mmCIF file of C-alpha atoms in Angstrom:
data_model
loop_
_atom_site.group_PDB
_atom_site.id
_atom_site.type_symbol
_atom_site.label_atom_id
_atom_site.label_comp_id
_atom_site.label_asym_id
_atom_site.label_seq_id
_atom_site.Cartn_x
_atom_site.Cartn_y
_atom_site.Cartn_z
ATOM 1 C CA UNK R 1074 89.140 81.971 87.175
ATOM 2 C CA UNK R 1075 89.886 83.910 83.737
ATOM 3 C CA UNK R 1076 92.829 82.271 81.758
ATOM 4 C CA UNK R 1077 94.101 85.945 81.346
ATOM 5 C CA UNK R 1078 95.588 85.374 84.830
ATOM 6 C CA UNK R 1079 98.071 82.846 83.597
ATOM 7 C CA UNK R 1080 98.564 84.739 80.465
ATOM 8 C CA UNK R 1081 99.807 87.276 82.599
ATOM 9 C CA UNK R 1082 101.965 84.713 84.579
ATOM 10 C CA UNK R 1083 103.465 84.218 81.086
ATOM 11 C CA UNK R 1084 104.191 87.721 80.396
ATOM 12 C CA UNK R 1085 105.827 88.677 83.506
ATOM 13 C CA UNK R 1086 109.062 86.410 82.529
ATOM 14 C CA UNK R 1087 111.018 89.231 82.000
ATOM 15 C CA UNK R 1088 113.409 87.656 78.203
ATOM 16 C CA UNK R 1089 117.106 87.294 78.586
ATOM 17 C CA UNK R 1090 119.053 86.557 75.902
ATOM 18 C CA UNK R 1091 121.277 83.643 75.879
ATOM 19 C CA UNK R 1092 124.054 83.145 73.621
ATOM 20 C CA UNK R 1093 124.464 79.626 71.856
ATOM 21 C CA UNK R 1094 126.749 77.310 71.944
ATOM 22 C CA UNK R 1095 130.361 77.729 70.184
ATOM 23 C CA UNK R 1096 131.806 80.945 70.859
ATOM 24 C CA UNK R 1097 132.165 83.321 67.917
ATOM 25 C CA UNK R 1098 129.288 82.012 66.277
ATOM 26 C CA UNK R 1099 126.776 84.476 63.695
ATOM 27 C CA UNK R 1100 123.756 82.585 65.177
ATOM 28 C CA UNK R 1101 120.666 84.636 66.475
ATOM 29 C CA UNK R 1102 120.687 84.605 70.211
ATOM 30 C CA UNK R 1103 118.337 82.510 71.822
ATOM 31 C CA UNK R 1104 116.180 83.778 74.434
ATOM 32 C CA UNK R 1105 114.671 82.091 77.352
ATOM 33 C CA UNK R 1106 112.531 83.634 80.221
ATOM 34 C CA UNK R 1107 113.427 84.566 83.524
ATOM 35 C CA UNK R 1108 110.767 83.938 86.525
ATOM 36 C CA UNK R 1109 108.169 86.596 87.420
ATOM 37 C CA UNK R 1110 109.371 88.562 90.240
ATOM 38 C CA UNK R 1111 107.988 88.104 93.795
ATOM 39 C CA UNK R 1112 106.023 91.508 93.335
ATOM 40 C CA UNK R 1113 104.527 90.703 89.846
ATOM 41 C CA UNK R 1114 103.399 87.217 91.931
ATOM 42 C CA UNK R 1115 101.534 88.956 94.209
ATOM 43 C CA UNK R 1116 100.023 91.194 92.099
ATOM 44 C CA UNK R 1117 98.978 88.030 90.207
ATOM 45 C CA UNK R 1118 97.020 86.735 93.164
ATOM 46 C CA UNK R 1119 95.669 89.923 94.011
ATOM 47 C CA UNK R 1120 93.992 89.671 90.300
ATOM 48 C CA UNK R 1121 93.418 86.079 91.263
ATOM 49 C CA UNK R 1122 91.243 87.300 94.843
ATOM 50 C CA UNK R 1123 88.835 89.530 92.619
ATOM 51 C CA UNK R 1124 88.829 87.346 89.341
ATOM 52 C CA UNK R 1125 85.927 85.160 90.638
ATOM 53 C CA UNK R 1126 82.275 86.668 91.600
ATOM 54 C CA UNK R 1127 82.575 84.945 94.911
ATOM 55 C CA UNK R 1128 85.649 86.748 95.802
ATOM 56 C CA UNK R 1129 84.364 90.456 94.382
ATOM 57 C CA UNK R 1130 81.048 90.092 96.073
ATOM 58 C CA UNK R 1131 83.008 89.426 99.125
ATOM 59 C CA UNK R 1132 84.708 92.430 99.077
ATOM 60 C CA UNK R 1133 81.840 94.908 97.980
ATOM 61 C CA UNK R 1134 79.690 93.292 100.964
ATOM 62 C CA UNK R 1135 82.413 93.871 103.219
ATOM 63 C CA UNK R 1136 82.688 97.465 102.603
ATOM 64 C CA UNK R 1137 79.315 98.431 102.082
ATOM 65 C CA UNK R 1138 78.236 96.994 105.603
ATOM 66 C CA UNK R 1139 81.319 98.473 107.220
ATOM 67 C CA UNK R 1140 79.857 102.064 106.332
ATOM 68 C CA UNK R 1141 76.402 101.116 106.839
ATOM 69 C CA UNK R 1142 77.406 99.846 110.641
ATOM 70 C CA UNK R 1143 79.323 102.657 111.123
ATOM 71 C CA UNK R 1144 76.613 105.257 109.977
ATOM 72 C CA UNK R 1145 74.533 103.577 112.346
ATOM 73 C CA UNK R 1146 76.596 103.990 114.871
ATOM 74 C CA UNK R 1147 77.074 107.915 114.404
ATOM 75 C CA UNK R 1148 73.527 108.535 114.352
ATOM 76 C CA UNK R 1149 72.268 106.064 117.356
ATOM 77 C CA UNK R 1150 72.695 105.611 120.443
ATOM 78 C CA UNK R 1151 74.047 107.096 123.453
ATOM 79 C CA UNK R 1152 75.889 110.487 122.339
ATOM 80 C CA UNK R 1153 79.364 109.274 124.667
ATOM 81 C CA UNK R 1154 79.330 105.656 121.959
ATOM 82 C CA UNK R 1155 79.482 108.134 118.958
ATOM 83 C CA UNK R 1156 82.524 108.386 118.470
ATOM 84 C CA UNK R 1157 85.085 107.319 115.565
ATOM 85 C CA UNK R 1158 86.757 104.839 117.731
ATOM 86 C CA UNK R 1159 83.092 103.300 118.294
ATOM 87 C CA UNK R 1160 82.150 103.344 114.757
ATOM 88 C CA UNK R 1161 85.796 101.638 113.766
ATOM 89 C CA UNK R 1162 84.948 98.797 116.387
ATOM 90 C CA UNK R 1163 81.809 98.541 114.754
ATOM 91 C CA UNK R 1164 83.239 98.882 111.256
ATOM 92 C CA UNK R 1165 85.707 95.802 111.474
ATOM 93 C CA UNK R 1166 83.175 93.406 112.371
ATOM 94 C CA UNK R 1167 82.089 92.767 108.520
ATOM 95 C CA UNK R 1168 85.560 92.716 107.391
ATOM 96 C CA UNK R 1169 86.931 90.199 110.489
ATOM 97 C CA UNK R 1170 83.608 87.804 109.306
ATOM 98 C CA UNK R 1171 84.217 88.281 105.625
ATOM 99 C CA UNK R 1172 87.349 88.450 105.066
ATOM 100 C CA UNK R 1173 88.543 85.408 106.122
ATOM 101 C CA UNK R 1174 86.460 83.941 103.996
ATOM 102 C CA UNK R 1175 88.053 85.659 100.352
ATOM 103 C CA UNK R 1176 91.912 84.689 102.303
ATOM 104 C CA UNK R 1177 90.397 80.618 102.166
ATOM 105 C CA UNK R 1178 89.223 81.301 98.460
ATOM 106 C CA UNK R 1179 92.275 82.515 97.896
ATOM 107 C CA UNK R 1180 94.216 79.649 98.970
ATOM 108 C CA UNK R 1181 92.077 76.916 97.610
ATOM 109 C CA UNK R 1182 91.452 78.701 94.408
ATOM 110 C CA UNK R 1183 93.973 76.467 92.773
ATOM 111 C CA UNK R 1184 92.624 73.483 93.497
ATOM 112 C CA UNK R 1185 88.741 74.077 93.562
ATOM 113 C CA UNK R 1186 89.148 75.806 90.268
ATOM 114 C CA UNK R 1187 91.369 73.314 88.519
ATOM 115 C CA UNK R 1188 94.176 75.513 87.560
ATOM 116 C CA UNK R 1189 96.743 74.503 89.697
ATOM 117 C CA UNK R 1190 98.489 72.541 87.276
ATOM 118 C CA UNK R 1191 98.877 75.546 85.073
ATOM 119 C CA UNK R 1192 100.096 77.844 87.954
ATOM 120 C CA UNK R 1193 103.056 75.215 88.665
ATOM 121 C CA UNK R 1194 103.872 74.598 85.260
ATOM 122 C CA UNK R 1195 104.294 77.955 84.871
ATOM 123 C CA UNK R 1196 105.971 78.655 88.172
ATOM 124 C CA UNK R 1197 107.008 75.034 89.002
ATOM 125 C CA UNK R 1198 108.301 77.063 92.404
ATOM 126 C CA UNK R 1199 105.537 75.932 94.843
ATOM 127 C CA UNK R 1200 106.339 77.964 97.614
ATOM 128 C CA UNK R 1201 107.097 81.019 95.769
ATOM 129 C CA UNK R 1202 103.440 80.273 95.007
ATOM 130 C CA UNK R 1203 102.487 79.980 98.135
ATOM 131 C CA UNK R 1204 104.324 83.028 99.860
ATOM 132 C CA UNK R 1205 102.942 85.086 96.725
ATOM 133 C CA UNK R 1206 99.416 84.439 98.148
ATOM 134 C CA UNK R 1207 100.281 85.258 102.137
ATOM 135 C CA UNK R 1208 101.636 88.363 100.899
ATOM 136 C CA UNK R 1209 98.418 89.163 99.082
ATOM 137 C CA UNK R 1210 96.383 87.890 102.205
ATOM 138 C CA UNK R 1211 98.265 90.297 104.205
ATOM 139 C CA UNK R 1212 97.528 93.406 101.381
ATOM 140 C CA UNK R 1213 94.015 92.494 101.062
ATOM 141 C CA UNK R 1214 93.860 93.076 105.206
ATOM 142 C CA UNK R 1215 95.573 96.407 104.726
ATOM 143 C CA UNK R 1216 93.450 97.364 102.540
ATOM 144 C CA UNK R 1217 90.522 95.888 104.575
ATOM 145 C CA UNK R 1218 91.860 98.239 107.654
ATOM 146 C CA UNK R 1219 92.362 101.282 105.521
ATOM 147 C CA UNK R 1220 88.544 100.751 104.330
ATOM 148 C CA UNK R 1221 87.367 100.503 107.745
ATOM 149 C CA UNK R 1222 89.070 103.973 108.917
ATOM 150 C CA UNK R 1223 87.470 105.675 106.333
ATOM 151 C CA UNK R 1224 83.872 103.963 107.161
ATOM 152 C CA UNK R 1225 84.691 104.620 110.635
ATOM 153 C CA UNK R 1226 85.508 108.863 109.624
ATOM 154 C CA UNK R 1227 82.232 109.063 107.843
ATOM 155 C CA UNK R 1228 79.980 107.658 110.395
ATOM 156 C CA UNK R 1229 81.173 109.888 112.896
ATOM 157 C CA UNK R 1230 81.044 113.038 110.362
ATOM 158 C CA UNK R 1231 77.753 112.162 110.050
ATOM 159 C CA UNK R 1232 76.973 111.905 113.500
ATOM 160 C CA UNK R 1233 78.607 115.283 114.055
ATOM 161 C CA UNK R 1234 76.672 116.485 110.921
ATOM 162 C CA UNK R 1235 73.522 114.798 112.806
ATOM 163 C CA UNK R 1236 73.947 116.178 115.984
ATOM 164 C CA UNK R 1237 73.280 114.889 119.624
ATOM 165 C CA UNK R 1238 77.032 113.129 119.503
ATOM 166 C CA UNK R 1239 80.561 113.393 121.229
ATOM 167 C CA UNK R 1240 82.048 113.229 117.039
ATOM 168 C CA UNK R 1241 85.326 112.459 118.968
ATOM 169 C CA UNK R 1242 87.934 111.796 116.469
ATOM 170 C CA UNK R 1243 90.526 110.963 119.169
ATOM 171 C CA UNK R 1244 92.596 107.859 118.925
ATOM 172 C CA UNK R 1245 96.149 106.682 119.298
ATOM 173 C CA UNK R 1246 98.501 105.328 116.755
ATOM 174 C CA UNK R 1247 98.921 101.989 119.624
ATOM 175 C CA UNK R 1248 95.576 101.553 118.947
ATOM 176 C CA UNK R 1249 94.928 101.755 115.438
ATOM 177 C CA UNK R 1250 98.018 99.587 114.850
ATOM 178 C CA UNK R 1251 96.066 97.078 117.209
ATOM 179 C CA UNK R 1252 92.930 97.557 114.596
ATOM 180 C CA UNK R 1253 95.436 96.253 111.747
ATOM 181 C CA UNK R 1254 96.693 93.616 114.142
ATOM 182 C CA UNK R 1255 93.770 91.744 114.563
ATOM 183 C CA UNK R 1256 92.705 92.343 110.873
ATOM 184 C CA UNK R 1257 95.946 90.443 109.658
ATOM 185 C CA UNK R 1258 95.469 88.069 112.326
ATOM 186 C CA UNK R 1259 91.940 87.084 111.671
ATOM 187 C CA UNK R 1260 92.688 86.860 107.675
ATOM 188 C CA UNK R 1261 95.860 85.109 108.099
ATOM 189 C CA UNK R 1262 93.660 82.297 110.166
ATOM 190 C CA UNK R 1263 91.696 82.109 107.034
ATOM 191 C CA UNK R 1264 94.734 81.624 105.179
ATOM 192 C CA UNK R 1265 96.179 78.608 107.114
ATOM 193 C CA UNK R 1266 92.612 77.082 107.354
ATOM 194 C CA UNK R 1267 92.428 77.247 103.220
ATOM 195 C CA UNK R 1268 96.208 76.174 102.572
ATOM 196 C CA UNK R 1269 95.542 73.602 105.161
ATOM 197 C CA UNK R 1270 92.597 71.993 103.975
ATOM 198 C CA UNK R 1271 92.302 72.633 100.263
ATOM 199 C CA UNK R 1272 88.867 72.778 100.375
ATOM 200 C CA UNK R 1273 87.054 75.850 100.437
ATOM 201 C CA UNK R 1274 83.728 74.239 102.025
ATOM 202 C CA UNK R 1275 85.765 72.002 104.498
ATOM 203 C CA UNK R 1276 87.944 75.244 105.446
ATOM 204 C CA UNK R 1277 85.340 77.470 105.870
ATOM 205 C CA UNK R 1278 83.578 75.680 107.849
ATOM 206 C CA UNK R 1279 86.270 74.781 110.285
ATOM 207 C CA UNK R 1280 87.237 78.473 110.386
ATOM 208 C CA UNK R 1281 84.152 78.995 111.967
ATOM 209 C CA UNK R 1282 82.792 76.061 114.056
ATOM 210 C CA UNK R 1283 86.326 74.882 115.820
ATOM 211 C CA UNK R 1284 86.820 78.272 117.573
ATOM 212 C CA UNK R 1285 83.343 78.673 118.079
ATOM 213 C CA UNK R 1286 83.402 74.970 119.908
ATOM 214 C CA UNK R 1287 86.916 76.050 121.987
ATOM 215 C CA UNK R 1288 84.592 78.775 123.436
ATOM 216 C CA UNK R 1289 82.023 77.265 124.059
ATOM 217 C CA UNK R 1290 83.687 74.358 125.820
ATOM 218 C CA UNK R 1291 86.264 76.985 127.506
ATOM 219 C CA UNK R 1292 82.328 78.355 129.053
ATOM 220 C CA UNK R 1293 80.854 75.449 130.262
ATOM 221 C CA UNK R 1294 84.028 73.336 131.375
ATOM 222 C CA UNK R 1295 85.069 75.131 134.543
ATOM 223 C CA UNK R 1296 87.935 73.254 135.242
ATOM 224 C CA UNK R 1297 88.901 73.804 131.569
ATOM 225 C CA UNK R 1298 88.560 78.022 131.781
ATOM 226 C CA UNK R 1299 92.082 78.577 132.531
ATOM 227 C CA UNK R 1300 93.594 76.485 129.961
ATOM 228 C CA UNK R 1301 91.292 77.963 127.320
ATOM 229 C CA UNK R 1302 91.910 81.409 127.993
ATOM 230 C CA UNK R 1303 95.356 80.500 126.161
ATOM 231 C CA UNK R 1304 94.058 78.413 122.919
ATOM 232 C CA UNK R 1305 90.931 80.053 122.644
ATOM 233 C CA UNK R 1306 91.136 82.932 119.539
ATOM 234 C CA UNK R 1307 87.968 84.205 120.077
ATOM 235 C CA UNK R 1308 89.210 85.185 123.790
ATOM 236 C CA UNK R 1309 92.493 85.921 123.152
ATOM 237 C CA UNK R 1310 92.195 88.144 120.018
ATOM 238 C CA UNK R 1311 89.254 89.752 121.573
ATOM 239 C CA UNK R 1312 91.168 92.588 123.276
ATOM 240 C CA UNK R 1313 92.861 93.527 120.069
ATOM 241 C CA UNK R 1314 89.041 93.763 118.442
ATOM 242 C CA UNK R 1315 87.928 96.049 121.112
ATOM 243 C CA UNK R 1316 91.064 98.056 120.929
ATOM 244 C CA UNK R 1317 91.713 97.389 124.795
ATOM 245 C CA UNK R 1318 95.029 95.008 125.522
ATOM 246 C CA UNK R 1319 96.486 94.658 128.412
ATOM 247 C CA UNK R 1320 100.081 93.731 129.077
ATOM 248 C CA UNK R 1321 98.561 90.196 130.447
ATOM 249 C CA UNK R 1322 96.967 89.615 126.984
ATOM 250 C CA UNK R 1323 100.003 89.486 124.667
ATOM 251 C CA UNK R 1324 101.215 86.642 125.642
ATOM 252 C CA UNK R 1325 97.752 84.907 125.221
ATOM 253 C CA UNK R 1326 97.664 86.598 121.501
ATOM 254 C CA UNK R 1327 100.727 85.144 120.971
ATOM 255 C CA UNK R 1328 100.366 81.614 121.570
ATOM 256 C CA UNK R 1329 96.916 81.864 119.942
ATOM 257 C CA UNK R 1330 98.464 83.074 117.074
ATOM 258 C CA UNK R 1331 101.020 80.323 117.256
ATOM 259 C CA UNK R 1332 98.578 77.715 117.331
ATOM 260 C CA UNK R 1333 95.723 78.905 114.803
ATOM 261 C CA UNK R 1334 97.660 80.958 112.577
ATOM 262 C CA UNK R 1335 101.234 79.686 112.492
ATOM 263 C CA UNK R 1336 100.889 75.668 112.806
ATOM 264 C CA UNK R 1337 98.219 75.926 109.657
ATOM 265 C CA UNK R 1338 100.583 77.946 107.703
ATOM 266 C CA UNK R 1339 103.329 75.701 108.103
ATOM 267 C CA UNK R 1340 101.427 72.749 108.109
ATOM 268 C CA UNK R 1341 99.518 73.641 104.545
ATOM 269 C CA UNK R 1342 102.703 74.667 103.437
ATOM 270 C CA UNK R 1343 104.400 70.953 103.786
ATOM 271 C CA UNK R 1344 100.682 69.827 102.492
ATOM 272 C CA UNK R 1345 100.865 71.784 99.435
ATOM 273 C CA UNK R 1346 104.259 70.628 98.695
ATOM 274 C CA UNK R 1347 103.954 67.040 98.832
ATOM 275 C CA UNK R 1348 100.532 67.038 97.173
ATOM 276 C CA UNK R 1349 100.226 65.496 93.697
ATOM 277 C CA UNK R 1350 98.723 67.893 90.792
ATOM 278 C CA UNK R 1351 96.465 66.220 88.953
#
């Protein structure tokens, strides 16, 4: 991670001057620095998600196979599954795999790359820290869903330009609000694994084997089916990938999101407060 970021971090105090002691005085005023405000933090981190080649490969992958898929999609294929809400579906996939991924490098970033005792001398604030980076999670999933619209508009314009598919561009706002639901949701999982864990190997990993192993077991387990339908996230935030919930499924979504997003948020959060810097 470039120095510059911290740099900046120093910069964004915004000066306030300070009059000295013993009114009356001729003295200079002295100045001191105020702390960055929460937008300039964010911003910070936002620099801080691109500022490593892991982290801007991660995003140039993501888009690039989100318009390949969804090219693919409007040119094969049975003309009905042409359509822009089929090539969206299709178009979130790399973003819901990869994503995740940048949110844990963006947590752990302090700590795998050494530079978390100058971020908290700097901003001895931890959590201001640490909401700083959820808030640039949760604009780096915007941003993810915004990417995958357009994707999702230019493989079906070029299915249309093609020929041989329905090129229907209808879809409702419920939907496409459900599209930037389980974006969020699926990055914000990232986040709690990272903040959690501290370690971007350990927390990538465990993103993706412990709800792979919940379905898995939820499959084979009969008498466990029922239960799992609840703590599972790959079957509860399924509906909200495939743009079809029911009113049954919220309620499953929301104690998924509970468990995998909320308790490793708060969790990491007491974690990263009580942790030593070194």
């Amino acid at each position: 991670m470039s120095t510059d970021v911290h740099t900046e971090l120093i910069r964004a105090g915004r000066p306030v001057a300070v009059a000295p002691r013993g009114a009356g005085s001729e003295e200079d005023p002295r100045t001191r620095f105020a702390a960055p405000t929460a937008w300039r933090l964010t911003t910070v981190e936002l620099r801080k998600a691109v500022d490593t080649r892991a982290g801007r490969w991660l995003l140039i992958a993501s888009v690039l196979l989100a318009a390949a898929v969804a090219i693919a999609r409007g040119v094969t294929g049975a003309a009905a599954d042409r359509t822009f809400a089929d090539c969206l579906e299709l178009a979130l996939l790399p973003f819901g795999i990869l994503l995740p991924v940048l949110g844990i490098l963006l947590m752990t970033g302090e700590w795998s790359q050494r530079t978390a005792l100058a971020t908290y001398a700097l901003v001895p604030d931890r959590a201001r820290i640490t909401w700083a980076k959820v808030r640039a999670g949760l604009l780096i999933g915007l941003g993810a869903a915004v990417a995958s619209v357009v994707a999702a508009a230019l493989g079906n314009a070029v299915g249309i330009a093609v020929g041989g598919a329905d090129g229907s561009w209808s879809m409702s706002l419920g939907d496409l609000g459900q599209t930037l639901a389980a974006q969020e949701l699926n990055l914000l999982m990232g986040v709690g694994f990272g903040l959690l864990l501290m370690s971007p190997a350990l927390a990538i990993v465990a993103f993706f084997a412990l709800p792979t192993a919940f379905t898995v077991l939820g499959e084979t387990v009969s008498s466990l089916e029922s239960t799992f339908r609840w703590i599972d996230p790959n079957r509860a935030f399924d509906p909200l990938l495939n743009v079809d919930v029911h009113a049954g499924d919220w309620p499953k979504i929301l104690v998924c999101a509970l468990l995998w997003v909320g308790v490793p948020l708060v969790a990491g959060i007491a974690r990263t407060h009580r942790r030593e810097i070194k």
